[in-house]
Coordinates of C-alpha atoms in Angstrom, one line a residue:
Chain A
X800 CA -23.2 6.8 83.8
X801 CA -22.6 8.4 87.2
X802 CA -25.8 7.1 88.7
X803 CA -25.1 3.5 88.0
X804 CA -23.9 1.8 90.9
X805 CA -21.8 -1.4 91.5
X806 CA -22.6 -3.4 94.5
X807 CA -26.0 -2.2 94.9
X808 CA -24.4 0.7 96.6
X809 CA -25.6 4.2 95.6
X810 CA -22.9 6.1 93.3
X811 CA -22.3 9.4 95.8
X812 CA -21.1 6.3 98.7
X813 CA -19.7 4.2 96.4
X814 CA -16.9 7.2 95.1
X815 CA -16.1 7.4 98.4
X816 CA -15.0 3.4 99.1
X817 CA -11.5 2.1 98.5
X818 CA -10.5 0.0 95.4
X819 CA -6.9 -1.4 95.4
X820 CA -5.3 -1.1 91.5
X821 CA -2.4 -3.5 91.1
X822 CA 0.3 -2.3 88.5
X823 CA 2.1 -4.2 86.2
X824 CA 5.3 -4.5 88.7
X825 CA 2.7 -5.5 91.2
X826 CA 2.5 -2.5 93.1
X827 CA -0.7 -1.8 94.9
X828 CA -2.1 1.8 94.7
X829 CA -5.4 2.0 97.1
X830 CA -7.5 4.3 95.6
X831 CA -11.1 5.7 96.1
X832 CA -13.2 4.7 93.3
X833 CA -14.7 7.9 92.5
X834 CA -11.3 9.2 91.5
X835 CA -10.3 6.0 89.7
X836 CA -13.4 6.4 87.4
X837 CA -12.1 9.4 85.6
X838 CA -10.3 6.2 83.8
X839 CA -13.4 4.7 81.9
X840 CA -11.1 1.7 81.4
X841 CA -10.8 1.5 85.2
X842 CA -14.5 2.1 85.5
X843 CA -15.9 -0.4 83.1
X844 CA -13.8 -2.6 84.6
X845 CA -15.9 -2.0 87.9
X846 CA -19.5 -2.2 86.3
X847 CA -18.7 -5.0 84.8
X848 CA -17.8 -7.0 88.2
X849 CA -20.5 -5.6 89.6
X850 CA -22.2 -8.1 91.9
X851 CA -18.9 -9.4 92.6
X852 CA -16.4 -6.7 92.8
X853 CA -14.1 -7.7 95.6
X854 CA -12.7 -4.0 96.6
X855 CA -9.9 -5.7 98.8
X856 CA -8.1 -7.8 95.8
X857 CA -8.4 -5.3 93.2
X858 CA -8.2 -4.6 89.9
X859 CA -5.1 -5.5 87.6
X860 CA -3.6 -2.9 84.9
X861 CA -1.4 -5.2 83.1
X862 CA -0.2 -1.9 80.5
X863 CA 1.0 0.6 83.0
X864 CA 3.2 0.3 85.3
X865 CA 3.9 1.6 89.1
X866 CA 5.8 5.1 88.6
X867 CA 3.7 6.5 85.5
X868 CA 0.1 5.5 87.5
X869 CA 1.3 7.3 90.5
X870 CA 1.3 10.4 87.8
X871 CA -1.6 9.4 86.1
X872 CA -3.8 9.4 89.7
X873 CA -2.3 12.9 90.4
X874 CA -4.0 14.0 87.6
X875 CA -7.6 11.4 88.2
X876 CA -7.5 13.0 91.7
X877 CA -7.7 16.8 90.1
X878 CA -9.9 15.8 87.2
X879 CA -12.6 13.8 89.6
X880 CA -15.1 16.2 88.9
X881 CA -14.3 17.4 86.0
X882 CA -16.7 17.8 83.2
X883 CA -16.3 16.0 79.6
X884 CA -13.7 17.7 77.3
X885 CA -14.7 17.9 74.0
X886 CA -12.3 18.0 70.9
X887 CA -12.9 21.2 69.0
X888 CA -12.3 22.2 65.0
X889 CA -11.4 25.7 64.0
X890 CA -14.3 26.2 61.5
X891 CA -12.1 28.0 58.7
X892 CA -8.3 26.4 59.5
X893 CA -10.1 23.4 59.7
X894 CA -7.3 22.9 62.2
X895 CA -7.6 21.3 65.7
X896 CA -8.3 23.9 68.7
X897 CA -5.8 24.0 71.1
X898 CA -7.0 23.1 74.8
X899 CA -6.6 26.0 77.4
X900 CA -4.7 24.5 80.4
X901 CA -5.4 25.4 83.8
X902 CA -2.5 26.6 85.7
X903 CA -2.2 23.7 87.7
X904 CA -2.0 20.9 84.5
X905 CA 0.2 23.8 83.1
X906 CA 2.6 23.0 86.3
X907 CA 1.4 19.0 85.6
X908 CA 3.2 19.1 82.4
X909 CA 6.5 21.1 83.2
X910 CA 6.6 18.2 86.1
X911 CA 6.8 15.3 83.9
X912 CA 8.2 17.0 80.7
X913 CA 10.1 13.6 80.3
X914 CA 7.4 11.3 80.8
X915 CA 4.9 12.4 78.1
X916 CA 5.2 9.9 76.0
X917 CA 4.7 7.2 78.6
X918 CA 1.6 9.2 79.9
X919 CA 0.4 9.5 76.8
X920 CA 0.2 5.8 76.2
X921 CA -1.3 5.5 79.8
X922 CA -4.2 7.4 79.1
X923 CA -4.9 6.1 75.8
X924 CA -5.2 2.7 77.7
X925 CA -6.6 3.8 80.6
X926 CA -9.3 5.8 78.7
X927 CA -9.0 9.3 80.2
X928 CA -10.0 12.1 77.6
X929 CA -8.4 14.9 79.7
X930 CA -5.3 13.5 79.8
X931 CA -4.8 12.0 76.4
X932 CA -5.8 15.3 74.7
X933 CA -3.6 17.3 76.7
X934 CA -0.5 15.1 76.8
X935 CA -1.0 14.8 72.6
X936 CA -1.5 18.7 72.5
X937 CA 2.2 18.7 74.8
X938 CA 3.6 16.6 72.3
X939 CA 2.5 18.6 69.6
X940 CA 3.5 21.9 71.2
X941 CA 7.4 19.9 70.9
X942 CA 7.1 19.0 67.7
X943 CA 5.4 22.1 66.0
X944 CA 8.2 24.6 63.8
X945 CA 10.6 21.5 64.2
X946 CA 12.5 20.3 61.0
X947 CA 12.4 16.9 60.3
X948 CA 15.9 16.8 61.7
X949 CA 15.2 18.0 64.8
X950 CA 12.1 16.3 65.3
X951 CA 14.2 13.2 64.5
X952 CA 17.2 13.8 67.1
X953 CA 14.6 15.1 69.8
X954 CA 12.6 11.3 69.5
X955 CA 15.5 9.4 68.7
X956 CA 13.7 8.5 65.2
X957 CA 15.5 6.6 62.7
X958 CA 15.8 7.9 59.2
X959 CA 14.7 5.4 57.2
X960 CA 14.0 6.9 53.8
X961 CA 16.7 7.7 51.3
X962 CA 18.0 11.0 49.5
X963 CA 15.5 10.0 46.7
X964 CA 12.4 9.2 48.4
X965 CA 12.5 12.2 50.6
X966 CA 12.9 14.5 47.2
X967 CA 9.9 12.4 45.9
X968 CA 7.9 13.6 49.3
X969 CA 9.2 17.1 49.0
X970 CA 7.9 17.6 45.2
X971 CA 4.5 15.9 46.2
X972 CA 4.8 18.6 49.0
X973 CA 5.0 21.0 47.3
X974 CA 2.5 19.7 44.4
X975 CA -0.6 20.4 46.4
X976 CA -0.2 24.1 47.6
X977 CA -1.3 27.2 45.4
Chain B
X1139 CA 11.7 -1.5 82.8
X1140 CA 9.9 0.5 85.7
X1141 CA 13.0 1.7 87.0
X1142 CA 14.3 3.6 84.0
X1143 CA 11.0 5.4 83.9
X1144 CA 11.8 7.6 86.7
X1145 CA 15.2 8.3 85.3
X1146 CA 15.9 11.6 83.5
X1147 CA 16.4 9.5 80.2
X1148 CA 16.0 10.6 76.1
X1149 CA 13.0 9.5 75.1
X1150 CA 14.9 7.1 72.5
X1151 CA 12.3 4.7 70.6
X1152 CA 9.2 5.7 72.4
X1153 CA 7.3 6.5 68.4
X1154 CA 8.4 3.0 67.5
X1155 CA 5.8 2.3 71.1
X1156 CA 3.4 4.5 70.5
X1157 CA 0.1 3.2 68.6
X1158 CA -0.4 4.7 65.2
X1159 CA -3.7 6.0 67.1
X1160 CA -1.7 8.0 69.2
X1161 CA 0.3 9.6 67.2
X1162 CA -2.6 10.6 64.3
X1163 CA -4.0 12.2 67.9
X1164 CA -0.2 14.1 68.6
X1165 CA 0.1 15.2 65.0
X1166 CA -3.7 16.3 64.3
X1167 CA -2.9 19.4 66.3
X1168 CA -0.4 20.4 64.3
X1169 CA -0.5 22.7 61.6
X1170 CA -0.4 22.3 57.8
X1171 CA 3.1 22.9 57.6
X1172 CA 4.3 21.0 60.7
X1173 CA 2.3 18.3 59.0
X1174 CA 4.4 17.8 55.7
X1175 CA 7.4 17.8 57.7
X1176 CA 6.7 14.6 59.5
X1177 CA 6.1 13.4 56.4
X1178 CA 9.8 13.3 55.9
X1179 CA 10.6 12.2 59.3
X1180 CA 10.6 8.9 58.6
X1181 CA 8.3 5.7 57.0
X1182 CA 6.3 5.3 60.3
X1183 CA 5.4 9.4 60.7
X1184 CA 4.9 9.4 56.7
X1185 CA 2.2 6.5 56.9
X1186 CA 0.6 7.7 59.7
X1187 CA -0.1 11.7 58.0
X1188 CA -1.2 10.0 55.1
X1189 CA -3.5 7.6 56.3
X1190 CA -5.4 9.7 58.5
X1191 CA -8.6 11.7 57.4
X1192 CA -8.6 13.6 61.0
X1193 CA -5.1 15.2 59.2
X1194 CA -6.0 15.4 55.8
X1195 CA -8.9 17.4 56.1
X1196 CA -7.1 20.2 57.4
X1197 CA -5.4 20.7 53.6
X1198 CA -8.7 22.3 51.3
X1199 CA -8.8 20.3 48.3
X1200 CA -7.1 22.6 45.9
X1201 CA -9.0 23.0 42.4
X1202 CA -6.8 22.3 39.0
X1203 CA -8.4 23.8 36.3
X1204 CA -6.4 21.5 33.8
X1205 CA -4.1 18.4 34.5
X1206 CA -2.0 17.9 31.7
X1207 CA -0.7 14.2 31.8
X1208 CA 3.0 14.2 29.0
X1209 CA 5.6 11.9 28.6
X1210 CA 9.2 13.3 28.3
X1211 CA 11.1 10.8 26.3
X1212 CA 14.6 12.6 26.6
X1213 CA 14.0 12.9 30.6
X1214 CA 12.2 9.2 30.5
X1215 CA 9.6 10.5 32.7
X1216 CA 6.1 11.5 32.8
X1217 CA 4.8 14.9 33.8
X1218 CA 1.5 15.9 35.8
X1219 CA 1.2 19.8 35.8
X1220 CA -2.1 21.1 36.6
X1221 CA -2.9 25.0 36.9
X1222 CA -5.0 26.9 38.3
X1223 CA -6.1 29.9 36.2
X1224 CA -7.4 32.3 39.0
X1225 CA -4.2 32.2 41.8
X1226 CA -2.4 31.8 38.4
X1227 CA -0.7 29.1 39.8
X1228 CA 1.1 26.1 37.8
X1229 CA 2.9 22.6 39.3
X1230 CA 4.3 20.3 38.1
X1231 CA 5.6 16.7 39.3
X1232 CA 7.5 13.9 37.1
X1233 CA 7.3 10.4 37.5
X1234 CA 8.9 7.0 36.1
X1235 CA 7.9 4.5 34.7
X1236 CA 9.9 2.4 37.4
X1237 CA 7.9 4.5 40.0
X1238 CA 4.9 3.8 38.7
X1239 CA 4.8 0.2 40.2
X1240 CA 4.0 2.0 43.4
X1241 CA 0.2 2.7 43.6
X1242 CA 0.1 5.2 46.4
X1243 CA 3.0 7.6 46.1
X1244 CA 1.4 10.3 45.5
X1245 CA -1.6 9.7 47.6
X1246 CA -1.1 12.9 50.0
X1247 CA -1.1 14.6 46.7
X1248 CA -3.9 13.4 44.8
X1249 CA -5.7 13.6 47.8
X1250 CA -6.1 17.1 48.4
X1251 CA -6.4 17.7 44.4
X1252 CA -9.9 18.2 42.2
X1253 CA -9.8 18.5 38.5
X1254 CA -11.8 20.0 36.1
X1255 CA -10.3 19.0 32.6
X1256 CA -7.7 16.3 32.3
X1257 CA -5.3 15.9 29.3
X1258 CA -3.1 13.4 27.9
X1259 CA -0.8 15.0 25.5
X1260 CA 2.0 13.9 23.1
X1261 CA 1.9 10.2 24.2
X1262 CA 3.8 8.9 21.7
X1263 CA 6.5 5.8 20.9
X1264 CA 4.0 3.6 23.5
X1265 CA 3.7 6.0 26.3
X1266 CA 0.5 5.5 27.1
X1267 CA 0.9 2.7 28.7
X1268 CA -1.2 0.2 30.6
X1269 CA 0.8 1.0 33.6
X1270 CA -0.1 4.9 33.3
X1271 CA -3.3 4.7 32.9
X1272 CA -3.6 2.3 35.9
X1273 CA -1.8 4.4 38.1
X1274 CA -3.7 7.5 37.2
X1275 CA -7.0 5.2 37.9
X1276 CA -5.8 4.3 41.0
X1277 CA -4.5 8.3 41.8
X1278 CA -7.8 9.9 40.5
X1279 CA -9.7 7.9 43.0
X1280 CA -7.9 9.3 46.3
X1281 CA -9.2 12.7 44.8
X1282 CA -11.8 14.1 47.0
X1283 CA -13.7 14.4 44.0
X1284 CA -13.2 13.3 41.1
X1285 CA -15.6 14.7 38.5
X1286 CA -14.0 16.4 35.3
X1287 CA -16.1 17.6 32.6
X1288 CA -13.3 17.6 30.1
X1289 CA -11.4 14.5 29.0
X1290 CA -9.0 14.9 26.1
X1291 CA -5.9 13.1 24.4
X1292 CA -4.1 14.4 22.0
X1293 CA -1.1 13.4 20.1
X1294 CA -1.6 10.1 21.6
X1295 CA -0.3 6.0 20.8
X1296 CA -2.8 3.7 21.9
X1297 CA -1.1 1.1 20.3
X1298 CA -0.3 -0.4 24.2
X1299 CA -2.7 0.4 25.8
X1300 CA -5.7 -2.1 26.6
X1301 CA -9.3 -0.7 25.7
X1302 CA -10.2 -1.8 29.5
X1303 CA -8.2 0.4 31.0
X1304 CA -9.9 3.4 29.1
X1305 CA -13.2 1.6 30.3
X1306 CA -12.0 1.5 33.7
X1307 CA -11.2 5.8 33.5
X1308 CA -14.3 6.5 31.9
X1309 CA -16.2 4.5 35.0
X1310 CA -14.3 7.1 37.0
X1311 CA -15.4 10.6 35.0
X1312 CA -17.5 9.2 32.1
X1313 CA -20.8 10.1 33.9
X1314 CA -19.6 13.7 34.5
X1315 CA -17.6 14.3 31.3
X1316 CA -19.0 17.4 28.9
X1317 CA -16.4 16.8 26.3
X1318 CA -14.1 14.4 24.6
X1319 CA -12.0 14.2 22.7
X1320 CA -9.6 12.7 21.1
X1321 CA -7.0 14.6 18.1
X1322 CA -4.3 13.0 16.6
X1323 CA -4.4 9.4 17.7
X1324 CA -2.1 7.0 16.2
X1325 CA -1.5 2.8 16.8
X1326 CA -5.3 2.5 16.7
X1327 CA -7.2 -0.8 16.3
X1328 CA -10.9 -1.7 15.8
X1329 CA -11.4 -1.7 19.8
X1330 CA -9.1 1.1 20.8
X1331 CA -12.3 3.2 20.8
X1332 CA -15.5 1.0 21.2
X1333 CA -19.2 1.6 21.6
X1334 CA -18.7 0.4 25.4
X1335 CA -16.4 3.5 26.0
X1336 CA -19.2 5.6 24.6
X1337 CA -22.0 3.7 26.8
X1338 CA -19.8 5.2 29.5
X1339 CA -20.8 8.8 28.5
X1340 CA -23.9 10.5 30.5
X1341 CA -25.8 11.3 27.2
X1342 CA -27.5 13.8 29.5
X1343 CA -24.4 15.5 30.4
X1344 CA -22.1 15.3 27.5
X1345 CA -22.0 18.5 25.0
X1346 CA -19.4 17.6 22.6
X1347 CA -17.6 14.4 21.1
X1348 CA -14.9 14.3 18.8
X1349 CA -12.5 12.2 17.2
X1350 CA -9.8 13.3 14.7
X1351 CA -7.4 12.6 12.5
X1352 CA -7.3 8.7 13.8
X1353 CA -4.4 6.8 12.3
X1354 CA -4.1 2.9 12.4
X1355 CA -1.7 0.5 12.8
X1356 CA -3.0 -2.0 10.0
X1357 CA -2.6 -0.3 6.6
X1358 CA -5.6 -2.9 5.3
X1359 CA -8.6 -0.3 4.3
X1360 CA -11.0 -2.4 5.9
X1361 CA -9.3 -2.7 9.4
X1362 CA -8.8 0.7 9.5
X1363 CA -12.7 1.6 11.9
X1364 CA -13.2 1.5 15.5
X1365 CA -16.2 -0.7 17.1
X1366 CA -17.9 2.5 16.8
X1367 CA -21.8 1.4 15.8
X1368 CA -25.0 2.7 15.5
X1369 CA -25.6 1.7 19.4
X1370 CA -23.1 4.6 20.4
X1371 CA -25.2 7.1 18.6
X1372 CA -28.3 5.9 19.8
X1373 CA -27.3 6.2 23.0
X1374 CA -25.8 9.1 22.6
X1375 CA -29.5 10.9 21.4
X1376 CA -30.9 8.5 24.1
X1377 CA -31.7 11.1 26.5
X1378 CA -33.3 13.5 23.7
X1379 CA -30.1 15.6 24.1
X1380 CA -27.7 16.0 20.8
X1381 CA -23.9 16.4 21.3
X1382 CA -21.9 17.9 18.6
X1383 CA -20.6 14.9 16.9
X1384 CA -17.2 14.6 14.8
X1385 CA -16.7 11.2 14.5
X1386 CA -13.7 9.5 11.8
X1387 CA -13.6 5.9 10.8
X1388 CA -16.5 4.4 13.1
X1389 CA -19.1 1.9 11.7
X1390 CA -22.0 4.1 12.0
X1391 CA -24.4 4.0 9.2
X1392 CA -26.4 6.4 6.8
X1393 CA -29.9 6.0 8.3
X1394 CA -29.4 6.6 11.8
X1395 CA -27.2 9.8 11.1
X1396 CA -30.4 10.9 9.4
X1397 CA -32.6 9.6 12.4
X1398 CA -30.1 11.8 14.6
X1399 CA -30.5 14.8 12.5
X1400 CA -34.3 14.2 11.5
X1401 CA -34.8 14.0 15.6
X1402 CA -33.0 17.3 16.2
X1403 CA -34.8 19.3 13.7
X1404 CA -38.2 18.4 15.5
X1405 CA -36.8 19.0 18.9
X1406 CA -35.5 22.2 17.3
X1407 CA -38.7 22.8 15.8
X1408 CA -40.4 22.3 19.4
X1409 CA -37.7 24.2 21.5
X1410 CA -37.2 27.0 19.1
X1411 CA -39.5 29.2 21.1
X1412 CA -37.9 29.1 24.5
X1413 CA -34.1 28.1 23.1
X1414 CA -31.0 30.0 21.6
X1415 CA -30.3 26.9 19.9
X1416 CA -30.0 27.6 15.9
X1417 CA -27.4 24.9 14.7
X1418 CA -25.8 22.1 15.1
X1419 CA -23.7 19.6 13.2
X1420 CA -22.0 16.3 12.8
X1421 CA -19.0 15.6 11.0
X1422 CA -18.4 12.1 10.0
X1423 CA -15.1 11.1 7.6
X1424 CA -14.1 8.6 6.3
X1425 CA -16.6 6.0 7.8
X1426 CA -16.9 3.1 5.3
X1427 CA -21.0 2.8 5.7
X1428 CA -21.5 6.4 5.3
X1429 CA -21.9 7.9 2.0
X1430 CA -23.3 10.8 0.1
X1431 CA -25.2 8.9 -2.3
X1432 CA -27.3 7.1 0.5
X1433 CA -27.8 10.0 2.4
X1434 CA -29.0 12.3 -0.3
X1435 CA -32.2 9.3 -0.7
X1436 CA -32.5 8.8 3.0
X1437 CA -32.9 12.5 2.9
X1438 CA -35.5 12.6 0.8
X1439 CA -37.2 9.7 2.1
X1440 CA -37.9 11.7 5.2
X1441 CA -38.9 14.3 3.3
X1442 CA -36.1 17.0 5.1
X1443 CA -34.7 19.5 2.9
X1444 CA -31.5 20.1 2.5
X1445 CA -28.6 22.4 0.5
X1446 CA -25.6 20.8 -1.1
X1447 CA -21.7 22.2 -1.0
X1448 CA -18.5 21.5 -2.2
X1449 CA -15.7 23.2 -1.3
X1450 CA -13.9 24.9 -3.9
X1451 CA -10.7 23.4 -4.1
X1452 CA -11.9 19.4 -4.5
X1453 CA -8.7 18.0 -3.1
X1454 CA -10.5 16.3 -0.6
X1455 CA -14.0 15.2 -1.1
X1456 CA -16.3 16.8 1.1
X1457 CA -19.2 17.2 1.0
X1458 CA -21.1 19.5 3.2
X1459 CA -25.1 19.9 3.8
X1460 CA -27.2 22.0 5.6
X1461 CA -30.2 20.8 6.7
X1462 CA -32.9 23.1 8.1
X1463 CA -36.7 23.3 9.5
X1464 CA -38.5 25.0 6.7
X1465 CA -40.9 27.0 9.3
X1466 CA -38.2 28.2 11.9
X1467 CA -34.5 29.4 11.3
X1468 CA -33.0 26.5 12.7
X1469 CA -30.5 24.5 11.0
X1470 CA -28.3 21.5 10.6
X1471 CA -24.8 21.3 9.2
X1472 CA -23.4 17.6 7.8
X1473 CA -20.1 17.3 6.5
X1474 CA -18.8 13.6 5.0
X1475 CA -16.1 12.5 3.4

């Protein structure tokens, strides 16, 4: 996918030109493509205009907005080169494997502890594996040993189900377990 | 909206945001535990677990020996208990008849559950109901698998429930079933138990078949046989296998319960050599086109030989033969009343 090109330019020059992003609050982020096409949104987006990609107008992202890109490129900019990540089952848990983070997204993560959700949604939209997986795994990491009423309090997560339906989901619950 | 982004705020409503996508990916990292927790959370996080394979296939799919499907008329609920002989493990889980408009409660539980013999006991007063059986329909095919080799009901009132709904279990298990039975049955009518229920069998696959002590609502001597015909049994010896037959107040007739045995004893005759198998036998009571006077001539007619005896005390009327190959030791035992 690397090899195509856009413009008739070669890939290797092409990562290195300018491509201004405009935000949903209509900020403008001027970023080089090769960075901007760890997103495969972002990057379709620029195959797709091809011929006539104008690199000056840009390219709109209607679903995120200003603050939370400015994050999510921090993280494009580190990841530029990295390889594919690929989701992982523990063979006898049948469980997911947890990612090993790198001591910088460790430091990524304790920066916008508050904004996971947000980055979350980003990445699903913006189509960047690294970044969903991790920011999931983060969320995860909150939510693990929880009860359900501090799961609820921490997300703010209205209790919709009465005393007798959450009985009824406790017995079936317990039901299934030897 | 941009503004509070940067701000240090709780992250109120952000799961009612999130894409059900997103939050299968957040909670498939969690552990089994974790897992039914959220279940309680709330509707949204409830839906979500029990939607998703990605999350569902963590949980092994548990084996039940035996599901035994009662209704407890003082409680006014039905129980599901299964067990599971080797962790010696037994659970349990009731159910109303109120709840069982709702197809999918126990989803997450039926999902992770396989069953090997399945039971419906002491159904009386109109407990079996169409409802139950629909629900259990419905709950047997979230089951990973769904392939028991036992089906039994015992101390059971059909007198609800509609012969379709039996067809539409037996499409579920019919094809895997070994034995069933059915003791004690009560509220009967002629199609309670049809020859389309017994088409449903695997004639390769099932072992046994019994029916006993059938009681029925009309007191009319007539009324009182199920659709049961001679297309159930030739079906049944269809795939040149014999199950054990006990069959009570079914319209099967004299000759082709000799053409059942008469077929045996050759295969018997053939098998001998390479087979344990020694006996078998049918039972057949009180089946209005059955009787011992015909069978004694069809007998003869087909020239097998057979040994006639009454038991001792004649307050009932059996009649018991034994019918055997004259050149091997294998035999056939026919008991009619």
């Amino acid at each position: 996918m690397a090899t195509e090109s856009a413009n008739g330019v070669s890939s290797p020059e092409l990562n290195e030109r300018d491509v201004v992003i405009t935000t949903n609050d209509n900020r403008n982020f001027t970023v080089k493509i090769g960075v901007a096409r760890v997103s495969k949104t972002i990057n379709n987006m620029i195959q797709d205009l091809g011929e006539s990609l104008d690199l000056s107008s840009g390219i709109p992202l209607p679903n995120v907005d200003g603050p939370i890109f400015e994050k999510v490129l921090e993280w494009c900019e580190e990841h530029k080169n990295a390889p594919e990540i690929k989701v992982e089952q523990d063979p006898h848990t049948r469980e997911r494997k947890w990612f090993t983070m790198t001591e910088w997204e460790e430091e990524y993560f304790r920066k916008f502890l508050s904004h996971l959700w947000d980055l979350a949604m980003a990445a699903n939209y913006l189509e960047i594996p690294s970044l969903y997986y991790y920011t999931c795994q983060k969320l995860a990491e909150r939510i693990k040993g929880r009860t359900p009423e501090q799961i609820r309090e921490m997300f703010g997560i209205e209790d919709d189900l009465t005393e007798e339906e959450k009985a009824e989901i406790r017995r079936t619950n317990v039901w299934c377990t030897y | 909206m941009a503004a509070s982004m940067e701000m240090q705020e709780e992250e109120r409503d952000y799961l009612q945001k999130l894409p059900n996508e997103v939050l299968e990916e957040i909670f498939s990292y969690l552990d089994k535990d974790s897992v039914k927790n959220l279940r309680v959370v709330n509707k949204r996080c409830k839906k979500v677990v029990d939607s998703s394979k990605e999350i569902l296939k963590k949980f092994d799919v548990k084996q039940a020996n035996r599901l035994v499907i009662r209704y407890l008329h003082e409680k006014k609920f039905y129980e599901f208990r299964w067990c599971n002989y080797e962790s010696k493990t037994a659970r349990k889980i009731y159910i109303t008849s109120e709840e069982l408009k709702n197809d999918q409660i126990f989803y997450f539980a039926f999902k992770q559950m396989s069953f090997q013999r399945v039971m419906f006991k002491n159904l009386s007063n109109k407990s079996l109901s169409n409802e139950v059986l629909y629900f259990l329909c419905k709950h047997f095919s979230y089951c990973p698998k769904f392939e028991p080799t036992n089906l039994s009901f015992e101390n059971v009132d059909f007198c609800v429930l509609s012969p379709t709904l039996l067809n539409r279990l037996l499409e579920l298990c019919g094809q895997f079933l070994e034995t069933f039975q059915i003791n004690n049955a009560y509220g009967l009518n002629r199609n309670s138990i049809n020859d389309s229920h017994i088409k449903q069998l695997n004639p390769l696959k099932i072992k046994r078949l019994t029916m006993q002590s059938m009681k029925f609502l009309s007191s009319i001597y007539h009324k009182k046989v199920l659709k049961i015909t001679d297309e159930s049994i030739k079906w049944l010896m269809g795939a040149g296998q014999f199950p054990t037959l006990v069959f009570e107040h079914c319209q099967i007739t004299t000759p082709i319960m000799c053409r059942y045995i008469e077929c045996w004893l050759k295969k018997a005759a053939r098998d001998t050599v390479n087979t344990n198998i020694k006996s078998h036998s049918f039972m057949l009571k009180h089946c209005p086109s059955v009787s011992s006077e015909i069978f004694e001539k069809e007998c003869i007619e087909r020239k097998l030989s057979y040994s006639k005896s009454s038991p001792e005390s004649s307050s009932t009327p059996e009649q018991t033969y034994t019918l055997f190959n004259e050149n091997s030791s294998t035999e056939f035992a026919v008991s009619l009343c």
